[in-house]
Short mmCIF file of C-alpha atoms in Angstrom, two decimals:
data_model
loop_
_atom_site.label_atom_id
_atom_site.label_comp_id
_atom_site.label_asym_id
_atom_site.label_seq_id
_atom_site.Cartn_x
_atom_site.Cartn_y
_atom_site.Cartn_z
CA MET A 1 -23.96 35.72 -93.10
CA GLN A 2 -22.55 38.51 -90.92
CA ILE A 3 -25.06 37.70 -88.21
CA LYS A 4 -23.95 34.03 -88.34
CA TYR A 5 -20.28 34.91 -87.92
CA LYS A 6 -21.08 37.22 -85.01
CA ILE A 7 -22.92 34.40 -83.18
CA ILE A 8 -19.97 32.00 -83.68
CA SER A 9 -17.54 34.64 -82.37
CA LEU A 10 -19.62 35.18 -79.23
CA VAL A 11 -19.68 31.41 -78.53
CA PHE A 12 -15.85 31.15 -78.72
CA ILE A 13 -15.37 34.16 -76.45
CA SER A 14 -17.76 32.68 -73.85
CA LEU A 15 -15.95 29.32 -73.84
CA PHE A 16 -12.59 31.08 -73.39
CA LEU A 17 -13.82 33.05 -70.39
CA ILE A 18 -15.28 29.94 -68.75
CA ASN A 19 -11.98 28.02 -69.11
CA CYS A 20 -10.02 30.88 -67.60
CA GLY A 21 -12.35 30.95 -64.59
CA LYS A 22 -11.93 27.23 -63.99
CA LYS A 23 -8.14 27.46 -63.95
CA GLU A 24 -8.12 30.14 -61.28
CA GLU A 25 -10.36 28.30 -58.83
CA PRO A 26 -7.97 25.40 -57.95
CA GLN A 27 -5.20 27.92 -57.19
CA ASP A 28 -7.43 29.67 -54.68
CA GLU A 29 -8.34 26.32 -53.10
CA ILE A 30 -4.66 25.30 -52.85
CA ARG A 31 -3.77 28.58 -51.12
CA THR A 32 -6.62 28.09 -48.62
CA GLU A 33 -5.60 24.49 -47.85
CA GLN A 34 -1.94 25.49 -47.39
CA ALA A 35 -2.98 28.26 -45.02
CA GLU A 36 -5.07 25.83 -42.99
CA GLU A 37 -2.22 23.29 -42.89
CA ASN A 38 0.25 25.93 -41.68
CA HIS A 39 -2.24 26.99 -39.04
CA ASP A 40 -2.68 23.40 -37.84
CA GLU A 41 1.05 23.10 -37.20
CA THR A 42 0.90 25.87 -34.56
CA PRO A 43 -1.38 24.92 -31.65
CA GLN A 44 -3.28 27.65 -29.88
CA THR A 45 -1.78 28.68 -26.52
CA ILE A 46 -3.70 31.93 -25.88
CA ALA A 47 -7.22 31.80 -24.50
CA GLU A 48 -9.50 34.84 -24.54
CA LEU A 49 -12.27 35.25 -21.98
CA THR A 50 -14.62 38.11 -21.39
CA LYS A 51 -15.05 39.38 -17.87
CA GLU A 52 -18.64 38.18 -17.99
CA GLN A 53 -17.46 34.64 -18.83
CA MET A 54 -14.92 34.69 -16.01
CA LYS A 55 -17.53 35.80 -13.55
CA SER A 56 -20.17 33.28 -14.64
CA VAL A 57 -17.88 30.23 -14.28
CA GLY A 58 -15.93 31.51 -11.28
CA VAL A 59 -12.49 32.00 -12.83
CA THR A 60 -10.29 33.41 -10.07
CA LEU A 61 -6.81 34.93 -10.39
CA GLY A 62 -3.96 34.67 -7.92
CA ASN A 63 -0.18 34.49 -7.63
CA ILE A 64 2.43 31.77 -7.49
CA GLU A 65 3.18 31.26 -3.79
CA MET A 66 6.05 30.00 -1.70
CA LYS A 67 4.80 27.03 0.35
CA GLU A 68 6.36 24.68 2.87
CA LEU A 69 5.42 21.30 1.40
CA THR A 70 6.26 17.80 2.51
CA SER A 71 7.92 15.85 -0.28
CA THR A 72 7.02 12.18 -0.59
CA ILE A 73 8.26 8.86 -1.97
CA LYS A 74 5.90 6.24 -3.35
CA ALA A 75 6.73 2.58 -2.67
CA ASN A 76 4.99 -0.77 -2.92
CA GLY A 77 5.16 -3.51 -0.32
CA LEU A 78 3.47 -6.19 1.75
CA LEU A 79 1.86 -6.48 5.15
CA ARG A 80 3.81 -8.85 7.38
CA VAL A 81 3.44 -10.36 10.85
CA PRO A 82 6.74 -11.19 12.66
CA ASN A 83 7.45 -14.90 13.11
CA ASN A 84 7.42 -14.50 16.88
CA LYS A 85 3.76 -13.49 16.57
CA LYS A 86 2.78 -16.61 14.59
CA ALA A 87 2.27 -20.08 16.05
CA THR A 88 1.81 -23.56 14.64
CA VAL A 89 0.09 -25.49 17.43
CA THR A 90 1.11 -29.14 17.88
CA SER A 91 0.69 -31.78 20.55
CA LEU A 92 3.69 -32.81 22.62
CA TYR A 93 2.30 -36.34 22.68
CA GLY A 94 0.60 -38.41 20.03
CA GLY A 95 -3.11 -39.09 20.22
CA VAL A 96 -6.51 -39.01 18.55
CA ILE A 97 -8.33 -35.67 18.32
CA GLN A 98 -11.38 -35.88 20.57
CA THR A 99 -12.71 -32.27 20.40
CA ILE A 100 -11.87 -29.02 18.60
CA LYS A 101 -13.12 -26.03 20.55
CA VAL A 102 -12.37 -23.17 18.09
CA GLN A 103 -13.10 -22.18 14.50
CA ILE A 104 -11.16 -20.24 11.87
CA GLY A 105 -11.36 -16.53 12.64
CA ASP A 106 -11.83 -16.97 16.41
CA PHE A 107 -9.70 -14.83 18.69
CA VAL A 108 -7.96 -16.88 21.41
CA LYS A 109 -5.90 -15.94 24.43
CA LYS A 110 -2.61 -17.44 25.50
CA GLY A 111 -3.24 -20.64 27.50
CA GLN A 112 -6.79 -21.11 26.21
CA ILE A 113 -7.85 -24.71 25.45
CA LEU A 114 -8.04 -25.28 21.68
CA ALA A 115 -8.59 -29.05 21.42
CA THR A 116 -8.42 -32.29 23.37
CA ILE A 117 -6.72 -35.56 22.42
CA ASN A 118 -7.02 -39.12 23.73
CA ASN A 119 -4.40 -41.86 24.22
CA PRO A 120 -4.33 -44.71 26.80
CA GLU A 121 -0.56 -44.33 27.06
CA TYR A 122 -1.10 -41.12 29.06
CA ILE A 123 -2.39 -43.30 31.91
CA GLN A 124 0.98 -45.08 32.06
CA VAL A 125 2.81 -41.83 32.83
CA GLN A 126 0.41 -41.09 35.68
CA GLU A 127 0.76 -44.67 36.92
CA GLN A 128 4.55 -44.37 36.93
CA TYR A 129 4.29 -41.13 38.87
CA LEU A 130 2.14 -42.72 41.58
CA THR A 131 4.47 -45.76 41.76
CA VAL A 132 7.57 -43.59 42.13
CA ASN A 133 5.85 -41.57 44.85
CA SER A 134 5.15 -44.75 46.82
CA ARG A 135 8.71 -46.01 46.40
CA ILE A 136 10.07 -42.66 47.60
CA SER A 137 8.11 -43.01 50.85
CA PHE A 138 9.64 -46.45 51.43
CA ALA A 139 13.14 -45.25 50.39
CA GLU A 140 12.99 -42.34 52.85
CA GLN A 141 12.13 -44.74 55.69
CA GLU A 142 14.95 -47.10 54.68
CA PHE A 143 17.43 -44.21 54.53
CA ARG A 144 16.46 -43.00 58.04
CA ARG A 145 16.78 -46.58 59.41
CA GLN A 146 20.24 -47.12 57.88
CA LYS A 147 21.38 -43.72 59.17
CA GLU A 148 20.34 -44.59 62.75
CA LEU A 149 22.15 -47.92 62.56
CA PHE A 150 25.26 -46.27 61.19
CA ASP A 151 25.19 -43.54 63.86
CA ASN A 152 24.98 -46.24 66.58
CA ASP A 153 27.79 -48.28 64.96
CA ALA A 154 25.26 -51.02 64.25
CA GLY A 155 25.16 -50.77 60.47
CA ALA A 156 27.56 -50.77 57.58
CA LYS A 157 28.39 -47.53 55.79
CA LYS A 158 27.80 -49.07 52.37
CA ASN A 159 24.19 -49.85 53.32
CA LEU A 160 23.63 -46.17 54.19
CA GLN A 161 25.20 -45.07 50.92
CA SER A 162 23.05 -47.53 48.95
CA ALA A 163 19.87 -46.25 50.61
CA ASP A 164 20.89 -42.61 49.93
CA ALA A 165 21.57 -43.36 46.22
CA GLU A 166 18.23 -45.15 45.84
CA LEU A 167 16.36 -42.20 47.38
CA LYS A 168 18.07 -39.64 45.13
CA SER A 169 17.39 -41.76 42.03
CA LEU A 170 13.69 -42.02 42.84
CA ARG A 171 13.42 -38.29 43.54
CA THR A 172 14.99 -37.60 40.11
CA GLN A 173 12.45 -39.91 38.44
CA ARG A 174 9.63 -38.13 40.26
CA ALA A 175 10.83 -34.70 39.12
CA SER A 176 11.00 -35.96 35.54
CA LEU A 177 7.49 -37.43 35.68
CA GLN A 178 6.14 -34.27 37.30
CA ARG A 179 7.48 -32.22 34.40
CA GLN A 180 5.97 -34.59 31.84
CA LEU A 181 2.59 -34.33 33.53
CA GLN A 182 2.80 -30.54 33.54
CA LEU A 183 3.57 -30.55 29.80
CA MET A 184 0.52 -32.75 29.31
CA GLY A 185 -1.56 -30.20 31.15
CA ILE A 186 -2.04 -32.43 34.19
CA SER A 187 -1.40 -31.12 37.68
CA PRO A 188 0.84 -33.66 39.52
CA GLY A 189 -0.81 -32.86 42.84
CA LYS A 190 -4.20 -33.92 41.49
CA VAL A 191 -3.06 -37.33 40.22
CA THR A 192 -4.61 -40.09 42.33
CA ASN A 193 -5.51 -43.73 41.80
CA GLY A 194 -9.11 -42.79 41.19
CA ASN A 195 -8.38 -39.79 38.97
CA LEU A 196 -6.28 -41.08 36.08
CA ARG A 197 -6.89 -39.23 32.79
CA SER A 198 -6.65 -40.64 29.28
CA GLY A 199 -7.32 -37.28 27.57
CA LEU A 200 -5.07 -34.25 27.29
CA VAL A 201 -5.68 -30.64 26.28
CA ILE A 202 -3.92 -28.58 23.63
CA THR A 203 -3.57 -24.93 24.65
CA SER A 204 -2.69 -21.78 22.72
CA PRO A 205 0.94 -20.63 23.03
CA ILE A 206 0.08 -17.02 22.05
CA SER A 207 -2.89 -14.67 21.83
CA GLY A 208 -4.21 -14.14 18.33
CA THR A 209 -6.63 -15.25 15.63
CA VAL A 210 -7.05 -18.83 14.43
CA SER A 211 -5.99 -18.70 10.77
CA ASN A 212 -6.07 -22.40 9.87
CA ILE A 213 -7.22 -25.76 11.29
CA ASN A 214 -5.34 -28.77 9.97
CA ALA A 215 -6.83 -31.59 12.06
CA GLN A 216 -10.33 -32.96 12.46
CA ILE A 217 -12.11 -35.03 15.09
CA GLY A 218 -10.91 -38.61 14.98
CA SER A 219 -7.61 -37.92 13.21
CA TYR A 220 -4.35 -39.03 14.80
CA VAL A 221 -1.71 -36.38 15.52
CA ASP A 222 1.83 -36.62 16.79
CA VAL A 223 4.60 -34.17 17.61
CA SER A 224 5.22 -33.36 13.94
CA SER A 225 1.53 -32.92 13.03
CA PRO A 226 0.25 -29.31 13.09
CA VAL A 227 -3.20 -29.11 14.65
CA LEU A 228 -3.94 -25.43 13.83
CA ASP A 229 -2.29 -22.06 13.17
CA ILE A 230 -2.61 -18.83 15.14
CA ILE A 231 -1.53 -15.36 14.05
CA ASP A 232 -1.47 -12.09 15.98
CA ASN A 233 -2.48 -9.46 13.41
CA GLN A 234 -2.19 -6.73 16.03
CA SER A 235 1.58 -6.99 15.53
CA ILE A 236 1.33 -6.46 11.76
CA HIS A 237 3.87 -4.21 10.06
CA LEU A 238 4.84 -2.99 6.58
CA ASP A 239 7.66 -4.28 4.43
CA LEU A 240 8.18 -1.47 1.91
CA GLN A 241 10.43 -2.06 -1.10
CA VAL A 242 12.43 1.15 -1.63
CA PHE A 243 14.77 1.70 -4.57
CA GLU A 244 18.44 2.42 -4.03
CA LYS A 245 18.18 6.04 -5.24
CA ASP A 246 15.56 6.83 -2.57
CA LEU A 247 17.31 5.07 0.32
CA PRO A 248 19.30 8.14 1.53
CA LYS A 249 16.00 9.98 2.05
CA MET A 250 14.60 7.31 4.39
CA LYS A 251 14.86 7.77 8.16
CA VAL A 252 13.58 5.99 11.24
CA GLY A 253 10.50 7.76 12.56
CA GLN A 254 9.09 8.89 9.21
CA ILE A 255 5.34 8.52 8.70
CA VAL A 256 3.96 6.24 5.98
CA HIS A 257 0.43 6.61 4.63
CA PHE A 258 -0.66 3.44 2.83
CA LYS A 259 -3.66 1.86 1.13
CA LEU A 260 -4.53 -1.73 0.35
CA THR A 261 -4.39 -2.67 -3.33
CA ASN A 262 -7.82 -4.30 -3.07
CA ASN A 263 -9.33 -1.44 -1.02
CA PRO A 264 -7.88 1.92 -2.11
CA GLU A 265 -10.60 3.93 -0.36
CA THR A 266 -9.31 3.40 3.19
CA GLU A 267 -6.01 4.93 4.28
CA TYR A 268 -3.85 3.57 7.11
CA ASP A 269 -0.80 4.94 8.89
CA ALA A 270 2.53 3.43 9.88
CA LYS A 271 5.84 4.60 11.35
CA ILE A 272 9.27 3.46 10.12
CA TYR A 273 11.26 1.63 12.80
CA SER A 274 13.95 -0.16 10.77
CA ILE A 275 15.75 0.20 7.43
CA GLY A 276 17.29 -2.84 5.76
CA SER A 277 20.96 -3.05 4.82
CA SER A 278 20.85 -5.53 1.92
CA PHE A 279 19.12 -5.87 -1.44
CA GLU A 280 16.06 -8.07 -1.77
CA ASN A 281 16.80 -10.81 -4.33
CA GLU A 282 17.37 -9.29 -7.80
CA SER A 283 14.89 -6.45 -7.46
CA LYS A 284 17.55 -3.95 -6.39
CA THR A 285 15.26 -2.73 -3.62
CA ILE A 286 15.82 -2.49 0.12
CA SER A 287 13.21 -3.45 2.73
CA VAL A 288 12.04 -0.64 4.98
CA HIS A 289 9.99 -1.81 7.99
CA ALA A 290 7.21 0.24 9.58
CA ASN A 291 4.84 -0.49 12.46
CA VAL A 292 1.15 0.02 11.68
CA THR A 293 -0.38 2.61 14.00
CA GLY A 294 -4.03 3.34 14.70
CA ASN A 295 -6.70 1.43 12.80
CA LYS A 296 -5.75 -2.17 11.88
CA ILE A 297 -9.19 -3.49 10.95
CA GLY A 298 -9.10 -5.54 7.75
CA LEU A 299 -5.31 -5.86 7.66
CA ILE A 300 -4.10 -9.41 7.00
CA ASP A 301 -0.63 -10.90 6.66
CA GLY A 302 0.48 -10.99 3.00
CA MET A 303 -1.74 -8.19 1.63
CA ASN A 304 -0.25 -5.94 -1.08
CA ILE A 305 -0.11 -2.24 -0.29
CA THR A 306 0.94 1.07 -1.84
CA GLY A 307 2.63 3.48 0.56
CA ILE A 308 3.53 7.17 0.52
CA VAL A 309 6.51 8.07 2.73
CA SER A 310 6.48 11.65 4.03
CA LEU A 311 9.93 13.24 3.86
CA ASP A 312 11.26 16.51 5.27
CA LYS A 313 9.38 19.74 4.55
CA SER A 314 10.89 22.22 2.07
CA THR A 315 9.89 25.71 0.89
CA THR A 316 9.20 25.87 -2.85
CA THR A 317 7.09 27.61 -5.49
CA ALA A 318 3.61 26.12 -5.48
CA ILE A 319 0.11 26.66 -6.85
CA PRO A 320 -3.29 25.20 -5.88
CA ASP A 321 -4.00 21.72 -7.21
CA GLU A 322 -7.05 22.95 -9.14
CA ALA A 323 -4.89 25.46 -11.04
CA ILE A 324 -3.22 22.57 -12.89
CA VAL A 325 -4.69 20.95 -16.01
CA GLU A 326 -3.49 17.83 -17.80
CA ALA A 327 -3.33 17.29 -21.55
CA ASP A 328 -1.52 14.59 -23.56
CA GLY A 329 0.35 13.37 -20.50
CA LYS A 330 1.73 16.85 -19.67
CA TYR A 331 0.74 19.41 -17.06
CA TYR A 332 -0.08 23.10 -17.62
CA PHE A 333 -1.36 26.23 -15.93
CA PHE A 334 -2.62 29.58 -17.27
CA VAL A 335 -0.85 32.93 -16.85
CA GLN A 336 -2.48 36.27 -17.63
CA THR A 337 -0.74 37.83 -20.64
CA HIS A 338 -0.91 40.74 -23.10
CA LYS A 339 -0.24 38.42 -26.00
CA LYS A 340 -3.03 38.11 -28.57
CA ALA A 341 -4.48 34.99 -30.06
CA GLU A 342 -3.82 34.58 -33.80
CA GLU A 343 -6.88 35.48 -35.89
CA HIS A 344 -7.26 34.26 -39.46
CA HIS A 345 -10.51 35.91 -40.44
CA GLU A 346 -11.21 39.58 -40.97
CA GLU A 347 -14.45 39.22 -39.05
CA ASN A 348 -12.57 38.01 -35.95
CA GLN A 349 -10.08 40.89 -36.22
CA ASN A 350 -12.87 43.43 -36.25
CA LYS A 351 -14.51 41.71 -33.28
CA GLU A 352 -11.22 41.73 -31.34
CA THR A 353 -10.83 45.49 -31.93
CA LYS A 354 -14.31 46.17 -30.63
CA GLU A 355 -14.15 43.94 -27.54
CA ASN A 356 -10.43 44.20 -26.70
CA SER A 357 -11.11 46.30 -23.63
CA LYS A 358 -13.55 43.66 -22.29
CA THR A 359 -11.43 40.49 -22.72
CA VAL A 360 -8.62 38.97 -20.65
CA ASN A 361 -5.98 36.79 -22.30
CA PHE A 362 -4.32 33.75 -20.70
CA GLU A 363 -1.28 31.83 -21.95
CA LYS A 364 -1.08 28.06 -21.47
CA ILE A 365 2.37 27.20 -20.03
CA GLU A 366 3.80 23.74 -19.41
CA ILE A 367 5.07 22.86 -15.92
CA VAL A 368 6.72 19.96 -14.09
CA LYS A 369 4.92 18.82 -10.95
CA GLY A 370 6.65 18.22 -7.64
CA ALA A 371 5.42 17.27 -4.18
CA SER A 372 1.76 17.78 -3.26
CA ASP A 373 0.52 18.63 0.21
CA MET A 374 -2.46 20.38 1.79
CA GLY A 375 -4.07 21.21 -1.57
CA TYR A 376 -0.92 22.72 -3.12
CA THR A 377 1.59 21.28 -5.60
CA ALA A 378 5.19 22.34 -6.12
CA ILE A 379 5.87 23.33 -9.73
CA THR A 380 8.75 24.12 -12.06
CA SER A 381 7.81 26.15 -15.12
CA VAL A 382 9.24 25.17 -18.50
CA SER A 383 9.15 28.86 -19.58
CA PRO A 384 10.31 31.81 -17.43
CA ILE A 385 7.50 33.57 -15.54
CA ALA A 386 7.51 36.94 -13.76
CA GLN A 387 7.30 36.68 -9.98
CA ASP A 388 4.25 38.93 -9.83
CA ALA A 389 2.45 37.18 -12.71
CA LYS A 390 -1.28 36.62 -12.31
CA ILE A 391 -2.36 33.00 -12.77
CA VAL A 392 -5.69 31.19 -12.89
CA VAL A 393 -6.06 29.54 -9.48
CA LYS A 394 -9.69 28.51 -9.90
CA GLY A 395 -11.54 27.61 -13.09
CA ALA A 396 -8.48 26.46 -15.05
CA PHE A 397 -10.49 23.58 -16.46
CA PHE A 398 -12.95 26.02 -18.06
CA VAL A 399 -10.13 28.15 -19.49
CA ASN A 400 -8.55 25.07 -21.03
CA ALA A 401 -11.90 24.01 -22.51
CA LYS A 402 -12.39 27.52 -23.95
CA LEU A 403 -8.92 27.36 -25.53
CA THR A 404 -9.61 23.95 -27.04
CA ASN A 405 -12.99 25.00 -28.41
CA SER A 406 -11.65 28.26 -29.89
CA GLY A 407 -8.86 26.34 -31.62
CA GLU A 408 -11.39 23.99 -33.19
CA HIS A 409 -13.68 26.81 -34.38
CA GLU A 410 -10.85 28.62 -36.12
CA HIS A 411 -10.20 25.61 -38.29
#
């Protein structure tokens, strides 16, 4: 019996000990989870690198410098050709298109023949010109005869006056017909009875590129019918839309670097020659006009562009572009520091003590970017930094990756 009671007692004691052990385990787990949660709330900002790591990836230290940078303004706009460098070609007289001597994209010079038109009515103008010429010859003879009679008291004065008026009237008609023939492209001196033309030529009023052909062979055109369009893209300029707040910074003579929206790889240059004085529609922007300089290949009227206007140079604190890293829409750089990264494991603390003399610590500090020029960017630090502070000027991307990876391993 005593042995039986002893066995029962041992069973109860064992069960009690097991229950106690189970109650303690959740408390330990809760403490661990709370510690991890508290650690998650504080992001890592200190990166530790050994000198061997810095050497292998080429991490280089330097100082914040004072640089003379050119500040810029970004603006969108369009390529435009002035109206005095565009032409809608029409015929001064109605007729049927007989030939078209150009195609879309052809470059033409001022005065070059573009098309020919036919109309029998053109012959009537030439006929009238020849008739008036003949009548003038007769009128001149009659005027001389009446003048001789009048000078010898053998003729009436009114006959002389009538002959003079007739001669002047015919000469006026001839001058008018001569001008009409010239507008038709016909030389009055070449008009003869055996050389009457029923076809006329249409010539280019400007030099430029044929951008559109509206007529075709056999179609009838009149004064109001456009035959084709010509545009001189060599006179192309920018119409930049600048916001009101940036207008005081704009000056005539400033350089604009711009790229086409559909071809961002090629950069073009322009120079501001005029600044508008009124708002464009409801956009609250002002047009700034700039002449395109240098290369104009591929530029067409109406293309959308993005331009960067170079403003005056200013001296400011700046660091190399590759010293800046981006994360979550913000910009940072790394400054050498004596601060230590937070360690949450005893093993890491022991390791830090052993290798402290071999590691270099860097603090991740947020900055605000300014103008960029010649590989440098103006910065404003969110936190105060010593003037002689050492910063990572090369290899910042690796330092940021090391910081991110170390933060993940600690969790």
